[in-house]
C-alpha positions as MATLAB code, in Angstrom:
seq = 'XXXXXXXXXXXXXXXXXXXXXXXXXXXXXXXXXXXXXXXXXXXXXXXXXXXXXXXXXXXXXXXXXXXXXXXXXXXXXXXXXXXXXXXXXXXXXXXXXXXXXXXXXXXXXXXXXXXXXXXXXXXXXXXXXXXXXXXXXXXXXXXXXXXXXXXXXXXXXXXXXXXXXXXXXXXXXXXXXXXXXXXXXXXXXXXXXXXXXXXXXXXXXXXXXXXXXXXXXXXXXXXXXXXXXXXXXXXXXXXXXXXXXXXXXXXXXXXXXXXXXXXXXXXXXXXXXXXXXXXXXXXXXXXXXXXXXXXXXXXXXXXXXXXXXXXXXXXXXXXXXXXXXXXXXXXXXXXXXXXXXXXXXXXXXXXXXXXXXXXXXXXXXXXXXXXXXXXXXXXXXXXXXXXXXXXXXXXXXXXXXXXXXXXXXXXXXXXXXXXXXXXXXXXXXXXXXXXXXXXXXXXXXXXXXXXXXXXXXXXXXXXXXXXXXXXXXXXXXXXXXXXXXXXXXXXXXXXXXXXXXXXXXXXXXXXXXXXXXXXXXXXXXXXXXXXXXXXXXXXXXXXXXXXXXXXXXXXXXXXXXXXXXXXXXXXXXXXXXXXXXXXXXXXXX';
ca = [
       0.543   77.878   84.001;
       0.152   74.389   82.652;
       2.048   72.000   84.904;
       2.204   69.040   82.591;
       1.492   67.644   79.140;
      -1.377   65.428   78.086;
      -0.637   61.794   78.838;
      -1.352   59.379   75.989;
      -3.311   56.294   76.950;
      -1.138   53.948   74.903;
       2.203   55.151   76.246;
       2.358   52.831   79.254;
       1.318   49.237   78.706;
      -0.431   47.454   81.557;
       2.338   44.871   81.850;
       4.675   47.492   83.286;
       2.539   47.978   86.409;
       2.067   45.842   89.521;
      -0.720   43.272   89.218;
      -3.981   44.569   90.629;
      -7.254   42.848   91.543;
     -10.297   43.540   89.414;
     -10.378   45.013   85.944;
      -7.004   45.680   84.292;
      -8.344   48.971   82.964;
      -9.187   50.306   86.436;
      -6.652   52.728   87.885;
      -5.061   52.605   91.298;
      -3.921   55.227   93.765;
      -0.288   54.111   93.379;
      -0.342   54.496   89.599;
      -2.180   57.817   89.808;
       0.412   59.264   92.180;
       3.289   58.025   90.013;
       1.767   59.592   86.867;
       1.064   62.860   88.687;
       4.698   63.128   89.810;
       5.933   62.557   86.263;
       3.424   65.042   84.919;
       4.545   67.913   87.181;
       8.195   67.334   86.241;
       9.483   64.868   88.840;
      11.564   62.145   87.194;
      13.521   61.064   90.303;
      12.046   60.347   93.742;
      14.336   60.075   96.771;
      13.318   57.368   99.190;
      14.110   55.245  102.211;
      12.074   52.014  102.454;
      10.048   51.011  105.481;
       7.263   48.464  105.858;
       4.482   51.072  105.572;
       5.670   52.380  102.181;
       6.882   49.222  100.388;
       3.727   48.606   98.308;
       3.677   52.261   97.284;
       7.326   52.013   96.233;
       6.388   49.051   93.987;
       3.997   51.298   92.085;
       6.515   54.123   91.788;
       9.141   51.706   90.448;
       6.608   50.363   87.917;
       6.190   53.805   86.351;
       8.677   53.756   83.423;
       9.304   57.517   83.526;
      10.047   57.580   87.251;
      13.388   56.659   88.815;
      13.508   55.690   92.487;
      16.736   56.850   94.203;
      17.331   55.009   97.464;
      19.091   57.201  100.065;
      21.005   56.226  103.183;
      18.711   58.123  105.551;
      15.541   60.195  105.478;
      17.254   63.495  106.286;
      19.391   63.207  103.163;
      16.388   62.082  101.083;
      14.683   65.331  102.095;
      17.786   67.412  101.382;
      18.061   65.681   97.986;
      14.438   66.556   97.163;
      15.298   70.150   98.143;
      18.306   70.201   95.785;
      16.266   68.570   93.020;
      13.519   71.194   93.383;
      16.093   73.971   92.987;
      17.117   72.603   89.592;
      13.772   71.208   88.357;
      11.182   73.404   90.026;
       9.687   70.599   92.145;
      11.029   67.592   94.073;
       9.678   64.565   95.938;
      10.693   62.108   98.646;
       9.038   59.002  100.092;
       9.618   57.737  103.646;
       7.823   55.532  106.155;
       5.479   56.471  108.981;
       6.760   58.494  111.979;
      10.283   57.029  112.248;
      10.854   58.163  108.670;
       8.572   61.188  108.780;
      10.145   62.706  111.866;
      13.618   62.065  110.426;
      12.823   63.969  107.220;
      11.146   66.815  109.121;
      14.270   69.002  109.337;
      14.876   68.870  105.592;
      11.241   69.750  104.834;
      11.447   72.704  107.229;
      14.470   73.914  105.271;
      12.592   73.578  101.978;
       9.717   75.590  103.482;
      12.107   78.377  104.510;
      13.546   78.497  100.974;
      10.128   78.423   99.206;
      10.695   75.099   97.453;
       7.795   72.847   96.369;
       8.730   69.432   97.760;
       6.143   66.631   97.794;
       6.850   64.694  101.008;
       5.050   61.334  100.826;
       4.761   59.039  103.822;
       3.581   55.433  103.811;
       0.997   55.502  106.609;
      -0.820   52.922  108.765;
      -3.362   50.460  107.385;
      -6.639   52.310  106.830;
      -8.425   49.895  109.195;
      -6.279   51.038  112.131;
      -7.536   54.638  112.118;
     -10.076   55.298  114.866;
      -9.208   52.144  116.826;
      -7.383   51.757  120.108;
      -4.616   49.721  118.498;
      -1.000   50.565  119.233;
       1.279   50.370  116.180;
       5.013   49.934  115.777;
       6.980   52.954  114.517;
       4.850   55.146  116.780;
       5.412   56.516  120.280;
       3.114   53.851  121.748;
      -0.178   55.749  121.850;
      -3.284   54.820  119.827;
      -3.253   58.369  118.415;
      -1.598   58.419  114.976;
      -1.607   62.203  114.575;
       1.785   63.169  116.040;
       3.505   63.129  112.642;
       0.700   65.106  110.977;
       0.767   67.738  113.717;
       4.521   68.169  113.277;
       4.171   68.602  109.506;
       1.292   71.084  109.823;
       3.758   73.755  110.951;
       6.238   73.301  108.081;
       4.090   72.467  105.037;
       1.467   74.528  103.202;
      -1.004   71.615  102.862;
      -1.465   68.146  104.335;
      -3.381   65.133  103.042;
      -3.997   61.975  105.081;
      -5.273   59.388  102.609;
      -7.028   56.559  104.455;
     -10.073   56.286  102.194;
     -10.016   55.676   98.444;
     -13.262   57.585   97.800;
     -11.665   61.007   98.304;
      -8.016   60.050   97.675;
      -7.972   61.494   94.142;
      -9.098   64.922   95.356;
      -6.787   64.932   98.380;
      -3.703   64.067   96.282;
      -4.403   66.547   93.500;
      -5.251   69.343   95.940;
      -2.021   68.827   97.900;
       0.175   68.698   94.775;
      -1.450   71.749   93.186;
      -1.112   73.686   96.452;
       2.619   72.922   96.572;
       3.043   74.264   93.038;
       0.867   77.355   93.564;
       2.440   78.355   96.890;
       5.959   77.067   96.150;
       6.138   75.343   99.524;
       6.370   71.691  100.659;
       3.301   69.527  101.248;
       2.765   66.367  103.309;
       0.889   63.356  101.927;
       0.308   60.252  104.052;
      -1.028   57.171  102.232;
      -2.420   54.139  104.036;
      -0.125   51.169  103.414;
      -2.982   48.918  102.173;
      -4.348   51.368   99.572;
      -1.838   51.888   96.694;
      -2.706   48.730   94.724;
      -6.504   48.553   95.143;
      -8.419   49.472   91.945;
     -10.917   52.278   92.349;
     -13.177   53.944   89.760;
     -12.053   57.485   90.687;
      -8.598   56.715   89.282;
      -8.846   56.700   85.493;
      -6.162   54.497   83.937;
      -4.460   57.678   82.731;
      -5.092   60.719   84.920;
      -6.705   63.797   83.432;
      -3.825   66.179   82.603;
      -2.865   68.460   85.452;
      -3.561   72.160   84.925;
      -2.932   75.254   87.048;
      -4.426   78.570   86.003;
      -1.939   81.445   85.997;
      -2.286   84.064   88.729;
      -3.260   87.412   87.256;
      -2.542   90.741   88.948;
      -5.311   93.115   89.916;
      -5.074   95.365   86.850;
      -6.008   98.596   88.635;
      -3.684   97.803   91.516;
      -0.867   97.021   89.089;
      -1.344  100.344   87.269;
      -1.420  102.277   90.528;
       1.692  100.523   91.875;
       3.648  101.145   88.670;
       2.634  104.810   88.513;
       3.536  105.489   92.157;
       6.855  103.623   91.841;
       7.816  105.374   88.602;
       7.077  108.791   90.159;
       9.230  107.873   93.161;
      12.176  106.556   91.114;
      12.128  109.111   88.299;
      12.730  111.855   90.894;
      15.742  110.016   92.364;
      19.310  111.043   91.494;
      21.141  107.721   91.914;
      18.748  104.781   92.350;
      19.817  101.109   92.508;
      18.203   97.660   92.098;
      18.855   94.830   94.577;
      17.671   91.287   93.762;
      16.632   88.921   96.560;
      15.867   85.216   97.039;
      12.124   85.476   96.306;
      12.880   86.147   92.627;
      12.781   82.337   92.373;
       9.368   81.784   93.955;
       7.896   84.646   91.892;
       9.389   83.218   88.680;
      10.532   86.762   87.913;
      14.185   86.415   86.863;
      13.490   87.344   83.228;
      11.351   90.325   84.266;
      14.167   91.499   86.572;
      16.596   91.495   83.638;
      14.059   93.332   81.476;
      13.814   96.058   84.143;
      17.607   96.226   84.640;
      18.193   96.571   80.885;
      15.694   99.391   80.510;
      16.414  101.555   83.568;
      20.217  101.619   83.553;
      20.473  101.358   87.362;
      23.284   99.318   88.931;
      22.124   95.861   90.027;
      23.277   94.152   93.209;
      22.181   90.882   94.755;
      21.373   90.009   98.360;
      23.557   87.108   99.544;
      20.653   84.653   99.609;
      19.681   85.696   96.070;
      23.041   84.803   94.516;
      22.524   82.756   91.358;
      19.178   84.438   90.605;
      20.653   87.693   89.244;
      22.844   87.688   86.098;
      26.398   88.524   87.186;
      27.531   88.893   83.561;
      25.200   91.892   83.204;
      27.213   95.078   82.472;
      25.558   96.893   85.401;
      26.171   94.164   88.006;
      28.106   95.554   90.993;
      28.216   92.599   93.426;
      26.641   91.337   96.650;
      24.919   93.751   99.011;
      25.428   92.329  102.502;
      25.853   95.390  104.689;
      29.278   95.486  106.315;
      30.462   92.383  104.418;
      29.302   93.479  100.954;
      31.444   93.084   97.856;
      33.962   95.950   97.770;
      32.353   99.212   96.598;
      28.908   97.588   96.264;
      27.728   98.344   99.812;
      28.820  101.942   99.513;
      26.878  102.469   96.268;
      23.703  100.848   97.650;
      23.728  102.568  101.033;
      24.519  106.007   99.562;
      21.686  105.781   97.002;
      18.694  108.044   97.410;
      16.346  105.269   96.295;
      16.706  101.488   96.316;
      14.391   98.854   94.901;
      14.637   95.561   96.830;
      13.062   92.840   94.701;
      12.077   89.695   96.618;
      14.200   90.373   99.728;
      14.385   88.447  102.993;
      15.687   90.632  105.811;
      16.778   88.484  108.738;
      19.605   88.700  111.277;
      21.986   86.829  108.934;
      21.262   88.807  105.765;
      21.275   92.063  107.751;
      24.590   91.179  109.493;
      23.115   91.349  112.993;
      20.596   94.061  112.061;
      23.312   96.496  110.968;
      22.215   97.472  107.430;
      22.351  101.205  106.745;
      19.052  101.190  104.839;
      16.271  103.713  105.410;
      12.688  102.574  104.902;
      11.559  105.880  103.412;
      14.069  105.437  100.533;
      13.132  101.812   99.821;
      10.686  100.192   97.451;
      10.030   96.603   98.537;
       8.718   94.286   95.815;
       7.481   90.965   97.169;
       5.988   88.130   95.068;
       2.447   89.539   95.449;
       2.834   93.018   96.994;
       4.626   96.315   96.372;
       5.383   98.799   99.171;
       6.742  102.282   98.444;
       8.706  103.964  101.247;
       6.572  104.302  104.362;
       3.489  103.715  102.162;
       1.384  103.156  100.155;
       1.296   99.377   99.708;
      -0.390   97.560   96.817;
      -1.612   93.952   97.176;
      -2.405   91.277   94.584;
       0.278   92.789   92.329;
       2.550   89.992   91.112;
       6.257   90.576   90.830;
       6.876   89.574   87.204;
       3.896   91.634   85.975;
       5.034   94.608   88.026;
       8.696   94.539   86.921;
       7.779   94.232   83.231;
       5.282   97.097   83.436;
       7.684   99.278   85.446;
      10.420   98.735   82.847;
       8.305  100.706   80.358;
       7.799  103.683   82.705;
      11.274  104.463   84.104;
      13.600  107.089   82.704;
      17.080  105.733   81.974;
      19.443  106.742   84.803;
      23.049  105.483   84.844;
      24.364  107.925   87.481;
      24.972  105.275   90.160;
      26.637  102.921   87.637;
      29.008  105.717   86.623;
      29.750  106.480   90.294;
      30.565  102.822   90.881;
      32.962  102.742   87.930;
      34.721  105.877   89.212;
      35.477  104.431   92.637;
      36.003  100.767   91.681;
      39.504   99.335   92.172;
      40.071   95.771   90.917;
      40.925   93.290   93.676;
      44.592   92.483   94.162;
      45.931   89.084   93.199;
      46.909   86.652   95.990;
      50.616   86.474   96.732;
      52.636   83.875   94.850;
      53.302   80.928   97.092;
      56.395   78.823   97.532;
      56.253   75.191   96.469;
      55.753   73.724   99.936;
      53.818   76.591  101.504;
      50.475   75.475  103.000;
      47.507   76.211  100.773;
      45.430   79.255  101.669;
      41.652   79.207  101.318;
      41.628   82.355   99.151;
      43.989   80.610   96.723;
      41.691   77.561   96.638;
      38.763   79.753   95.611;
      40.826   81.553   92.990;
      41.233   78.161   91.290;
      37.561   77.237   91.789;
      36.680   80.510   90.052;
      38.663   79.382   87.012;
      36.635   76.126   86.885;
      33.254   77.831   86.475;
      31.291   77.926   83.223;
      27.713   77.661   81.931;
      28.113   73.892   82.337;
      28.780   74.040   86.085;
      26.840   74.741   89.274;
      28.123   75.655   92.740;
      26.644   74.262   95.973;
      27.885   76.191   99.029;
      27.557   74.620  102.468;
      26.696   76.651  105.562;
      29.932   78.025  107.014;
      32.901   79.902  105.598;
      31.969   78.507  102.164;
      29.021   80.946  102.280;
      31.449   83.839  102.249;
      34.109   82.439   99.935;
      31.571   81.217   97.373;
      29.725   84.534   97.581;
      32.848   86.153   96.068;
      32.840   83.830   93.048;
      31.809   85.600   89.858;
      29.225   83.414   88.128;
      29.421   83.087   84.335;
      26.149   83.213   82.403;
      23.909   80.193   83.206;
      26.242   78.893   85.939;
      24.047   77.479   88.717;
      24.458   78.518   92.342;
      22.657   77.253   95.450;
      22.934   77.572   99.205;
      20.560   77.515  102.154;
      20.881   80.840  103.930;
      17.537   81.282  105.670;
      17.569   77.867  107.408;
      21.343   77.324  107.486;
      21.247   73.633  108.384;
      24.774   72.216  108.430;
      25.076   69.074  106.317;
      22.405   70.264  103.859;
      24.840   70.391  100.948;
      25.576   66.645  100.745;
      21.950   65.720  100.072;
      21.371   68.876   98.022;
      24.350   68.037   95.802;
      22.894   64.565   95.252;
      19.487   65.975   94.312;
      20.706   68.896   92.198;
      23.119   66.711   90.211;
      20.375   64.145   89.606;
      18.117   66.867   88.194;
      20.696   68.937   86.270;
      22.538   66.267   84.327;
      23.813   68.920   81.898;
      25.881   70.581   84.637;
      28.845   69.425   86.683;
      28.233   70.306   90.303;
      31.084   71.788   92.350;
      30.311   71.479   96.056;
      32.285   73.289   98.774;
      31.747   71.577  102.115;
      33.421   72.043  105.494;
      34.559   69.035  107.488;
      32.105   69.687  110.326;
      29.120   69.822  107.985;
      30.283   66.785  106.032;
      30.335   64.631  109.158;
      26.592   65.215  109.639;
      25.431   63.736  106.314;
      28.430   62.001  104.729;
      26.707   58.673  103.965;
      24.975   59.736  100.785;
      28.240   60.025   98.905;
      27.291   56.354   98.478;
      24.103   57.278   96.606;
      25.975   59.720   94.354;
      28.290   56.881   93.291;
      25.347   54.481   92.754;
      23.678   57.093   90.528;
      26.869   57.560   88.455;
      27.148   61.249   89.339;
      30.250   63.233   88.353;
      30.253   66.065   90.880;
      33.455   67.567   92.269;
      33.419   67.890   96.054;
      35.974   70.093   97.788;
      36.100   68.968  101.421;
      37.717   71.810  103.392;
      39.398   70.220  106.389;
      40.096   72.931  108.948;
      39.395   70.996  112.121;
      35.891   72.015  113.162;
      32.908   74.322  112.979;
      34.680   77.463  111.795;
      31.539   79.576  111.407;
      30.599   78.848  115.036;
      34.152   79.663  116.151;
      33.780   83.162  114.742;
      30.404   83.673  116.449;
      31.321   82.138  119.824;
      34.261   79.810  120.360;
      34.480   76.874  122.696;
      35.757   73.277  122.844;
      32.475   72.070  121.312;
      33.564   73.550  117.965;
      36.461   71.073  117.611;
      35.631   67.750  115.940;
      37.380   64.412  115.604;
      39.467   64.462  112.446;
      38.713   61.794  109.843;
      40.782   60.399  107.041;
      38.165   61.746  104.640;
      39.561   60.342  101.405;
      39.937   56.888  102.971;
      36.338   57.170  104.202;
      35.088   57.945  100.685;
      37.300   55.200   99.208;
      35.693   52.752  101.648;
      32.210   53.845  100.539;
      33.304   53.546   96.888;
      34.486   49.984   97.546;
      35.411   49.443   93.889;
      31.807   49.821   92.666;
      31.152   52.687   90.278;
      33.468   55.583   89.484;
      35.012   57.589   92.271;
      38.379   59.323   92.638;
      39.881   60.986   95.699;
      42.881   63.217   96.398;
      44.470   65.030   99.341;
      45.722   68.558   98.747;
      48.067   70.574  100.986;
      49.757   72.989   98.557;
      48.780   75.049   95.529;
      50.729   72.773   93.193;
      48.865   69.729   94.513;
      45.573   71.600   94.060;
      46.442   72.431   90.442;
      47.239   68.759   89.775;
      44.011   67.578   91.456;
      41.817   69.993   89.505;
      43.556   68.973   86.269;
      42.771   65.323   87.010;
      39.173   66.014   88.087;
      38.439   68.004   84.929;
      40.537   65.766   82.676;
      41.112   62.035   82.956;
      38.642   61.701   85.904;
      35.896   63.891   84.433;
      33.504   60.916   84.313;
      33.998   60.109   88.006;
      32.754   61.516   91.265;
      35.809   63.500   92.417;
      36.418   64.096   96.118;
      39.276   66.484   96.913;
      40.220   66.926  100.571;
      41.834   70.340  101.077;
      43.794   70.967  104.271;
      43.476   74.476  105.662;
      44.570   76.185  108.882;
      41.701   76.486  111.385;
      42.136   80.286  111.469;
      42.318   80.690  107.673;
      38.920   82.297  107.140;
      37.514   84.996  104.911;
      37.657   88.495  106.350;
      33.905   88.657  105.735;
      33.266   85.777  108.154;
      35.318   87.519  110.849;
      33.275   90.716  110.488;
      29.938   88.927  110.100;
      30.612   86.573  113.019;
      31.374   89.394  115.431;
      28.202   91.280  114.422;
      25.948   88.217  114.644;
      27.530   87.393  118.020;
      26.720   90.904  119.201;
      23.108   90.537  118.033;
      22.789   87.107  119.702;
      24.156   88.397  123.029;
      21.945   91.483  123.464;
      20.768   91.636  127.077;
      17.034   91.492  127.844;
      15.222   94.795  127.420;
      14.264   96.367  130.751;
      10.662   95.499  131.623;
];
């Protein structure tokens, strides 16, 4: 896979870059890093300034193809890089040493859990301070500068501490290529005195970046396909289930090729929503155990063979470990391994290669699709409401459904929005993102910022609960500064509803805000922003008409009032099962 195009030497005149000592033709670390980011597809870098990274930021700003997006805090900068990576394939953020690095840590951990290549760059101490007994500001007061590095070692796939220009080129390129190859975040710390110093290892224009494609073990691939085809061709009613690792394996097209050829019904795991085409004629919904889409769970769990492609089975996706799935009936396809029933297992077999090859070996079998169509009953329509009747959440999402198209993308915050957005039917090419493995509340504000900055051809529709919004609300400011046009539905139901359904207590109630007034205060007359409060269906209809009509070029913030007990039935079921799993007593010793 080639990660970038050749960079012409005449494209970027010297005058656009910070003045450097020595020969004008000699490259610098700062310029090299900026060009590398552009080359791998990063056009926007999310940052918070601090004295250790200011010189580096000068060099990033000087790169004409790179846009620096200043965020209100490091956590949101990290979440924004996460959202950007979902739309662009890679993201980047820049913070300062320790106080910034430890603030962004939570967002980078989330990106690791979701297999997103995020380049986390930290402006580090002056290179002369390493190995001395000096105590620096922004640290915990010890002459050991490694606390930040040790924290990042557990949540990144590679780390580079650049405090010497002689090996800086190799350290940077190795870290960036590792992020792309493993689809995980990396940590790069750069001494604050190094970005602008010329050094002969940095050619004025970097050699184009290149990553060789991973190739499956051919014999292993043939054996895996043959064994899988024998297993599935004997089955009466097999099904396909797509999971979240379809993204990291870059196998969405191969999945569709397999689905088209085999005729099996296709379902999606909840955390894989948006990666499986819901407009496909054989799509039957979300498989999520007891809270599956109606009739989908029954078809999957009654199948005599199921192919799980890129799954993550955890306590959330398994609804408190309650899936009715038998290992001996399952084929598990991971990005680089295929396991058939209780065995055998084939390694160094890559998902896209495997799915494409398998598509040519399976007999067409539409039995399970036909069974699904026999038992399927279309969902009933919500009751018609009176003019002044309080708005119900299911009615809100009926109207959000009508807003979706190939030109939109949905960002679903942790909470009841997981369940309500899961029921949305996505048109072809409609984006969809949420963070199910890590489930960090507040993620969606930064992720909306980053995704919208990357996917300028789509209008982002974000569904955020009031509790989550209070964690990361500030970067609405950055959305307005960037001229974004997202539509944010703030669901005001008085607290942490998802926690209420797992285990209730007074800690789940939050102080109510006047959310629209808060956003209006952030707007402060600069840029385009429009807010509305909605209590009834008629008011919702009017607000959506404005947001998609006369206010379509503005950031639209719609506060929706909902009763604290107005939740999806799926959350009620899921919450009780997760609560049961959480409260299991210790096993007897």
